[in-house]
Amino acid sequence: MPAGASGLSRPEGGPAATARHAVTAEEVARRAGVSQSAVSRAFTPGASVAPRTREKVLAAARELGYRPNAMARTLITNRSRIIGVVMAYLDNMIYPDVLEKLAAGLQRRGYQMLLFTGFKDRHSDPVFEQVMQYRVDGLLLASTTLSSDLSDECTAAGVPVVMFNRMTEHPLCSSVTSDNRNGGRQIAEFLVAGGHRRFAYIAGAAISSTNRDREAGFREGLSRHGFSQIGYAEGNLELGDTRTAARGLFAADEPPDAVFVGSDHMALAVMEVARHEFGLRVPEDVSIVGYDDVGAADWPSFSLTSFSLPVEPMVDAAVELMMEQIESSSILSHHRVVPGCLAVRGSARLPGGPVRDRDGTLIWAPGGME
Amino acid sequence: MPAGASGLSRPEGGPAATARHAVTAEEVARRAGVSQSAVSRAFTPGASVAPRTREKVLAAARELGYRPNAMARTLITNRSRIIGVVMAYLDNMIYPDVLEKLAAGLQRRGYQMLLFTGFKDRHSDPVFEQVMQYRVDGLLLASTTLSSDLSDECTAAGVPVVMFNRMTEHPLCSSVTSDNRNGGRQIAEFLVAGGHRRFAYIAGAAISSTNRDREAGFREGLSRHGFSQIGYAEGNLELGDTRTAARGLFAADEPPDAVFVGSDHMALAVMEVARHEFGLRVPEDVSIVGYDDVGAADWPSFSLTSFSLPVEPMVDAAVELMMEQIESSSILSHHRVVPGCLAVRGSARLPGGPVRDRDGTLIWAPGGME
DNA sequence: GTGAAAGCGCTAACAG
DNA sequence: CTGTTAGCGCTTTCAC
């Protein structure tokens, strides 16, 4: 017996009703005195129906409570107007935001969202089999870690795949990411300019392209200034692991004076450990920088300096890419990299003067970005 | 042009493939040298097929990459095995958790989840029309605020509705909630025992049953001890409004020494305002208690005392309720109230001795709950 | 246990 | 513009 069965309950039940047969176009047609195809046309935008006929149909439909059956329509049009969205877990605070914006974007174009999530531990394959049976028009993969052959199967089945917040070498997948590499590098520049000397990186999912690029950018930026030996630990996008990682770093003989954490979600946990377990002041004793710029980063308690993941433009790009492929019924491989910027707050020591990227781009300047 | 279109991009495209026609049962049948119905049976658990036939079919299916078409099946069985989930917004940190667990629970029973979210501002009716066209087998409404006639339409269409984390007077809806009233009362008892004298309540969505019950319980508990005048403000489940509400309360002539905030999501914001805008120490100057017991409540920075929303049992109950109705194809009105308990942390002053509810239940005792 | 045949509710030609 | 007709891919009798 599940725990939920305990507690107060009203076993008496209450009123009951039995499922009614759904109204069909046929019935509406009879009532409106037209043919069944007329009903279909009345509900098809842009179909050629006399205004008077359409009126009659809509009236009859309203009276009967008719709603076109999307399943039947799918069967014949070969378009479900459903997009499968795969997000293994939602604990990174950006995902709820992505989900909301994505749903809104798809809805606006008349698409629905079939969501697959909550299989952190279990394997994703059975899940995937299910998605495909629903003949989704497209698949959006938004977990940084997911078996890549999943996308193989999709493209083989002619279903366009858009990767969100991750890249792939797969030749027939599109992707939308933030500018991870640049972000990592700009953070390095910023921290070096801030006078730090002992750096560390805490990785998310080490195998993901997202983590790989952020780390690569960070190392690249550091090595430009001669720092090639840095502390390293893996948080695996998981709070427990992240805390362990942070403890290891801070307990070292030469603890870092600047830590770049691969995502805000983890960075906040690192900050907690630094302050409450090691009594470190941020940023006086250690600077902490994250990536994603989640809402909580801006809370006074954290005031986390972070490189932004531009969710809205990324979602827009993803939806656009998806629609393009659905409409052209061809699978292309487009990769969009959406630029972000460093949101400078209080968790990292401020540099004395302006900071520029290697190409001259202004990353930060005292007193605001002019 | 959306912002996402800027930034780096590889316009050259890449390889392209055209959607292939999906494999049908007919084709599998030909290849396996059996009839199309045999194929259907091979994929129907519990159908009467000779093991040898099934083997042949499965082999052919594998070779061809066949997957049964769920849409076609829906059309004939009149069961989509899809549950519509309506969650207007996901910013309350409990919702991602609910979503994950719900998806897992449904998936385990062979159901998919069609998610409707991201319409905080927009009206939900057009959204709803869409859901119904996909012939969902059931609808789970998990936003505390949603037009109630939405459920009318569902039950009229024979679709079972389960409300999650909210109640309704509607006679043909089921619901699963936490024990809001008890929670509110226990918090009152705890705060009174802690020696507080000036109480305040910050409401979520004032019209929601969830808020109503939490507030009623709180007031009930306080009035038992003679406190009937309390501070009140509305946060509307919205961070901006919540901060404004908190500012109003703390800036008053006689600011509260104990605040119960209708949800953790808002409570954390209130704590931020108290500390960083008013320089108040928590709990020395003001005690703050929340409801939901979200993950962040346990972070050292907040250490928020909170009444738990037992997500897992609630989700289990909701799924169970839903399955019951789908399987019996009758709509019942069951209301489950899942008990929670007070998670005592550091954001509220501790009472000197054990605290009991009016019925004698132990709410809290020094040194743990024995 | 298996195949033939009849639809599920709808769209999409096709004549008129 | 409208009705008729033929399926979409599948499940489900119904004989065999």
XYZ file of N, CA, C and O in Angstrom, chain B residues 91-190:
400
model
N 7.386 27.633 -11.644
C 8.411 28.291 -10.837
C 8.390 27.887 -9.368
O 9.386 28.025 -8.690
N 7.280 27.390 -8.891
C 7.328 26.840 -7.543
C 8.163 25.570 -7.629
O 7.862 24.665 -8.409
N 9.201 25.512 -6.813
C 10.152 24.410 -6.939
C 9.559 23.019 -6.739
O 10.246 22.021 -7.004
N 8.362 22.913 -6.257
C 7.828 21.558 -6.101
C 7.387 20.971 -7.439
O 7.389 19.762 -7.624
N 7.012 21.802 -8.368
C 6.448 21.285 -9.602
C 7.394 20.442 -10.457
O 6.987 19.411 -10.979
N 8.625 20.847 -10.616
C 9.537 19.981 -11.363
C 9.597 18.596 -10.732
O 9.569 17.572 -11.428
N 9.621 18.571 -9.421
C 9.662 17.319 -8.702
C 8.392 16.503 -8.975
O 8.444 15.303 -9.259
N 7.268 17.160 -8.897
C 5.990 16.501 -9.174
C 5.997 15.921 -10.583
O 5.605 14.774 -10.804
N 6.468 16.726 -11.501
C 6.482 16.326 -12.897
C 7.321 15.069 -13.112
O 6.905 14.134 -13.799
N 8.498 15.060 -12.525
C 9.381 13.898 -12.665
C 8.719 12.643 -12.118
O 8.683 11.598 -12.771
N 8.212 12.745 -10.929
C 7.626 11.578 -10.283
C 6.372 11.115 -11.002
O 6.101 9.928 -11.133
N 5.620 12.078 -11.453
C 4.390 11.767 -12.167
C 4.693 11.051 -13.474
O 4.093 10.026 -13.802
N 5.646 11.586 -14.189
C 6.027 10.987 -15.463
C 6.475 9.550 -15.242
O 6.078 8.640 -15.973
N 7.273 9.359 -14.206
C 7.767 8.017 -13.918
C 6.609 7.086 -13.577
O 6.534 5.961 -14.066
N 5.701 7.574 -12.748
C 4.560 6.754 -12.336
C 3.676 6.376 -13.519
O 3.241 5.225 -13.650
N 3.417 7.328 -14.372
C 2.558 7.060 -15.516
C 3.253 6.120 -16.490
O 2.657 5.160 -16.996
N 4.503 6.415 -16.725
C 5.300 5.603 -17.639
C 5.286 4.138 -17.214
O 5.120 3.237 -18.029
N 5.431 3.941 -15.934
C 5.453 2.591 -15.393
C 4.162 1.839 -15.730
O 4.152 0.626 -15.844
N 3.089 2.574 -15.859
C 1.817 1.920 -16.192
C 1.493 2.029 -17.670
O 0.354 1.833 -18.092
N 2.486 2.423 -18.438
C 2.273 2.475 -19.884
C 1.542 3.710 -20.369
O 0.972 3.707 -21.452
N 1.569 4.766 -19.565
C 0.901 5.988 -19.995
C 1.908 7.074 -20.324
O 2.996 7.121 -19.765
N 1.504 7.945 -21.235
C 2.343 9.069 -21.603
C 1.756 10.329 -21.017
O 0.613 10.345 -20.575
N 2.521 11.387 -21.069
C 2.108 12.637 -20.462
C 2.137 13.756 -21.484
O 3.197 14.078 -22.020
N 0.993 14.334 -21.741
C 0.914 15.498 -22.612
C 0.895 16.707 -21.688
O -0.033 16.858 -20.878
N 1.938 17.529 -21.777
C 2.066 18.616 -20.797
C 1.600 19.961 -21.327
O 1.967 20.364 -22.423
N 0.822 20.642 -20.508
C 0.384 21.989 -20.850
C 0.867 22.937 -19.783
O 0.490 22.827 -18.627
N 1.733 23.828 -20.194
C 2.288 24.771 -19.226
C 2.703 26.036 -19.950
O 2.526 26.153 -21.161
N 3.227 26.991 -19.167
C 3.728 28.207 -19.788
C 2.652 29.166 -20.245
O 2.866 29.951 -21.149
N 1.471 29.105 -19.596
C 0.444 30.075 -20.003
C -0.002 30.891 -18.799
O -1.161 31.227 -18.641
N 0.986 31.207 -17.968
C 0.753 32.018 -16.784
C -0.211 33.173 -17.081
O -1.192 33.371 -16.386
N 0.132 33.909 -18.080
C -0.659 35.104 -18.364
C -1.848 34.816 -19.281
O -2.961 35.229 -19.045
N -1.551 34.059 -20.313
C -2.617 33.814 -21.290
C -3.753 33.003 -20.675
O -3.611 32.403 -19.630
N -4.839 32.952 -21.370
C -5.988 32.213 -20.876
C -5.777 30.730 -21.155
O -5.105 30.354 -22.098
N -6.380 29.892 -20.338
C -6.141 28.458 -20.489
C -7.129 27.771 -21.427
O -6.927 26.635 -21.823
N -8.187 28.465 -21.818
C -9.226 27.800 -22.604
C -8.775 27.245 -23.947
O -9.075 26.103 -24.274
N -8.084 28.042 -24.751
C -7.626 27.488 -26.028
C -6.731 26.283 -25.808
O -6.796 25.293 -26.530
N -5.906 26.354 -24.791
C -5.040 25.239 -24.428
C -5.895 24.002 -24.189
O -5.660 22.936 -24.732
N -6.896 24.204 -23.400
C -7.760 23.106 -23.031
C -8.426 22.459 -24.249
O -8.518 21.237 -24.357
N -8.895 23.272 -25.158
C -9.529 22.751 -26.368
C -8.599 21.755 -27.062
O -9.022 20.707 -27.546
N -7.343 22.099 -27.090
C -6.332 21.260 -27.719
C -6.220 19.904 -27.017
O -6.245 18.862 -27.644
N -6.088 19.986 -25.697
C -5.956 18.752 -24.921
C -7.054 17.770 -25.292
O -6.812 16.588 -25.507
N -8.245 18.290 -25.318
C -9.395 17.420 -25.512
C -9.398 16.773 -26.895
O -9.908 15.682 -27.078
N -8.819 17.465 -27.859
C -8.780 16.892 -29.204
C -7.869 15.673 -29.265
O -8.032 14.831 -30.129
N -6.943 15.621 -28.330
C -6.050 14.465 -28.334
C -6.607 13.302 -27.529
O -5.930 12.328 -27.272
N -7.827 13.419 -27.150
C -8.532 12.321 -26.485
C -7.742 11.738 -25.324
O -7.556 10.524 -25.224
N -7.274 12.628 -24.469
C -6.557 12.152 -23.291
C -7.478 11.275 -22.456
O -8.677 11.500 -22.380
N -6.890 10.260 -21.848
C -7.679 9.339 -21.022
C -8.008 9.939 -19.663
O -8.899 9.457 -18.962
N -7.273 10.965 -19.293
C -7.518 11.610 -18.009
C -6.785 12.928 -17.963
O -5.898 13.183 -18.782
N -7.207 13.758 -17.032
C -6.596 15.069 -16.932
C -6.160 15.305 -15.499
O -6.919 15.083 -14.558
N -4.924 15.748 -15.354
C -4.438 16.081 -14.021
C -4.214 17.581 -13.959
O -3.405 18.125 -14.708
N -4.940 18.237 -13.101
C -4.815 19.691 -12.982
C -3.979 20.026 -11.768
O -4.368 19.739 -10.641
N -2.830 20.601 -12.008
C -1.911 20.833 -10.907
C -1.528 22.287 -10.750
O -0.405 22.602 -10.421
N -2.433 23.165 -11.023
C -2.176 24.568 -10.737
C -3.207 25.001 -9.726
O -4.381 24.672 -9.865
N -2.740 25.703 -8.711
C -3.696 26.073 -7.679
C -4.771 27.004 -8.206
O -5.855 27.068 -7.660
N -4.428 27.702 -9.265
C -5.441 28.588 -9.833
C -5.739 28.200 -11.263
O -4.880 28.212 -12.118
N -6.959 27.836 -11.504
C -7.384 27.453 -12.850
C -8.904 27.550 -12.902
O -9.576 27.124 -11.970
N -9.404 28.065 -13.998
C -10.859 28.204 -14.093
C -11.522 26.857 -13.824
O -11.125 25.830 -14.354
N -12.531 26.879 -13.000
C -13.149 25.633 -12.569
C -14.034 25.002 -13.644
O -14.227 23.797 -13.663
N -14.542 25.794 -14.543
C -15.426 25.230 -15.566
C -14.640 24.338 -16.514
O -15.213 23.585 -17.292
N -13.338 24.417 -16.406
C -12.484 23.534 -17.188
C -12.809 22.085 -16.834
O -12.944 21.225 -17.700
N -12.951 21.853 -15.548
C -13.261 20.495 -15.109
C -14.684 20.088 -15.494
O -14.955 18.918 -15.746
N -15.578 21.054 -15.544
C -16.942 20.759 -15.996
C -16.907 20.119 -17.364
O -17.481 19.067 -17.601
N -16.212 20.775 -18.244
C -16.156 20.307 -19.624
C -15.583 18.907 -19.725
O -16.012 18.104 -20.544
N -14.602 18.656 -18.901
C -13.974 17.340 -18.916
C -14.929 16.258 -18.511
O -15.114 15.262 -19.203
N -15.502 16.454 -17.373
C -16.399 15.419 -16.884
C -17.565 15.254 -17.843
O -18.051 14.148 -18.061
N -17.988 16.351 -18.450
C -19.051 16.256 -19.443
C -18.603 15.365 -20.597
O -19.385 14.630 -21.182
N -17.344 15.428 -20.915
C -16.817 14.627 -22.024
C -16.417 13.229 -21.561
O -15.904 12.442 -22.339
N -16.650 12.953 -20.291
C -16.331 11.615 -19.799
C -14.866 11.403 -19.497
O -14.397 10.282 -19.395
N -14.125 12.495 -19.335
C -12.701 12.377 -19.019
C -12.495 12.615 -17.526
O -12.846 13.680 -17.025
N -11.940 11.638 -16.825
C -11.731 11.817 -15.389
C -10.721 12.918 -15.097
O -9.732 13.066 -15.806
N -11.003 13.686 -14.077
C -10.131 14.781 -13.690
C -9.617 14.556 -12.273
O -10.396 14.263 -11.380
N -8.325 14.662 -12.107
C -7.754 14.608 -10.767
C -7.064 15.945 -10.507
O -6.196 16.361 -11.269
N -7.486 16.596 -9.441
C -6.845 17.843 -9.055
C -5.664 17.490 -8.172
O -5.789 16.678 -7.260
N -4.550 18.150 -8.412
C -3.357 17.887 -7.618
C -3.000 19.131 -6.823
O -2.834 20.203 -7.385
N -2.899 18.960 -5.527
C -2.543 20.075 -4.656
C -3.591 21.172 -4.661
O -3.287 22.340 -4.425
N -4.801 20.791 -4.969
C -5.899 21.735 -4.817
C -7.211 20.975 -4.771
O -7.345 19.897 -5.334
N -8.155 21.562 -4.118
C -9.465 20.931 -3.985
C -10.458 21.700 -4.830
O -10.177 22.786 -5.302
N -11.634 21.135 -4.926
C -12.684 21.852 -5.610
C -14.012 21.367 -5.070
O -14.122 20.259 -4.559
N -14.996 22.203 -5.208
C -16.331 21.818 -4.749
C -16.991 20.993 -5.850
O -18.049 20.422 -5.665
N -16.388 20.996 -7.007
C -16.986 20.304 -8.134
C -17.313 18.856 -7.766
O -16.464 18.118 -7.292
N -18.532 18.431 -8.027
C -18.962 17.103 -7.571
C -18.343 15.940 -8.337
O -18.360 14.820 -7.865
N -17.794 16.201 -9.508
C -17.282 15.075 -10.291
C -15.772 15.130 -10.502
O -15.264 14.739 -11.545
N -15.073 15.661 -9.509
C -13.630 15.732 -9.615
C -13.000 15.033 -8.431
O -13.509 15.113 -7.324
N -11.909 14.383 -8.660
C -11.157 13.840 -7.539
C -10.056 14.815 -7.195
O -9.736 15.701 -7.975
N -9.463 14.627 -6.054
C -8.372 15.522 -5.702
C -7.417 14.864 -4.729
O -7.775 13.962 -3.986
N -6.189 15.337 -4.782
C -5.165 14.907 -3.840
C -4.521 16.178 -3.293
O -4.054 17.013 -4.064
N -4.526 16.317 -2.004
C -3.880 17.485 -1.416
C -3.051 17.028 -0.225
O -3.168 15.904 0.236
N -2.222 17.927 0.241
C -1.540 17.657 1.506
C -2.487 18.143 2.593
O -3.521 18.732 2.317
N -2.106 17.916 3.819
C -3.010 18.272 4.902
C -2.831 19.734 5.276
O -2.356 20.083 6.359
N -3.262 20.591 4.356
C -3.023 22.020 4.491
C -3.507 22.612 5.804
O -2.793 23.376 6.449
N -4.712 22.240 6.177
C -5.291 22.843 7.373
C -4.493 22.457 8.619
O -4.147 23.307 9.443
N -4.217 21.176 8.726
C -3.419 20.705 9.840
C -2.041 21.352 9.847
O -1.514 21.697 10.900
N -1.457 21.461 8.684
C -0.139 22.071 8.573
C -0.162 23.484 9.123
O 0.676 23.863 9.945
N -1.150 24.248 8.664
C -1.275 25.626 9.135
C -1.413 25.667 10.645
O -0.770 26.486 11.327
N -2.238 24.765 11.177
C -2.473 24.783 12.619
C -1.224 24.396 13.396
O -0.883 25.005 14.402
N -0.526 23.380 12.909
C 0.680 22.945 13.621
C 1.738 24.031 13.634
O 2.459 24.208 14.613
N 1.814 24.755 12.544
C 2.767 25.861 12.488
C 2.400 26.921 13.517
O 3.254 27.458 14.230
N 1.105 27.178 13.640
C 0.639 28.145 14.640
C 1.038 27.677 16.037
O 1.622 28.437 16.818
N 0.763 26.438 16.336
C 1.095 25.886 17.657
C 2.588 26.016 17.926
O 3.018 26.404 19.008
N 3.352 25.683 16.912
C 4.811 25.718 17.061
C 5.316 27.133 17.323
O 6.171 27.353 18.178
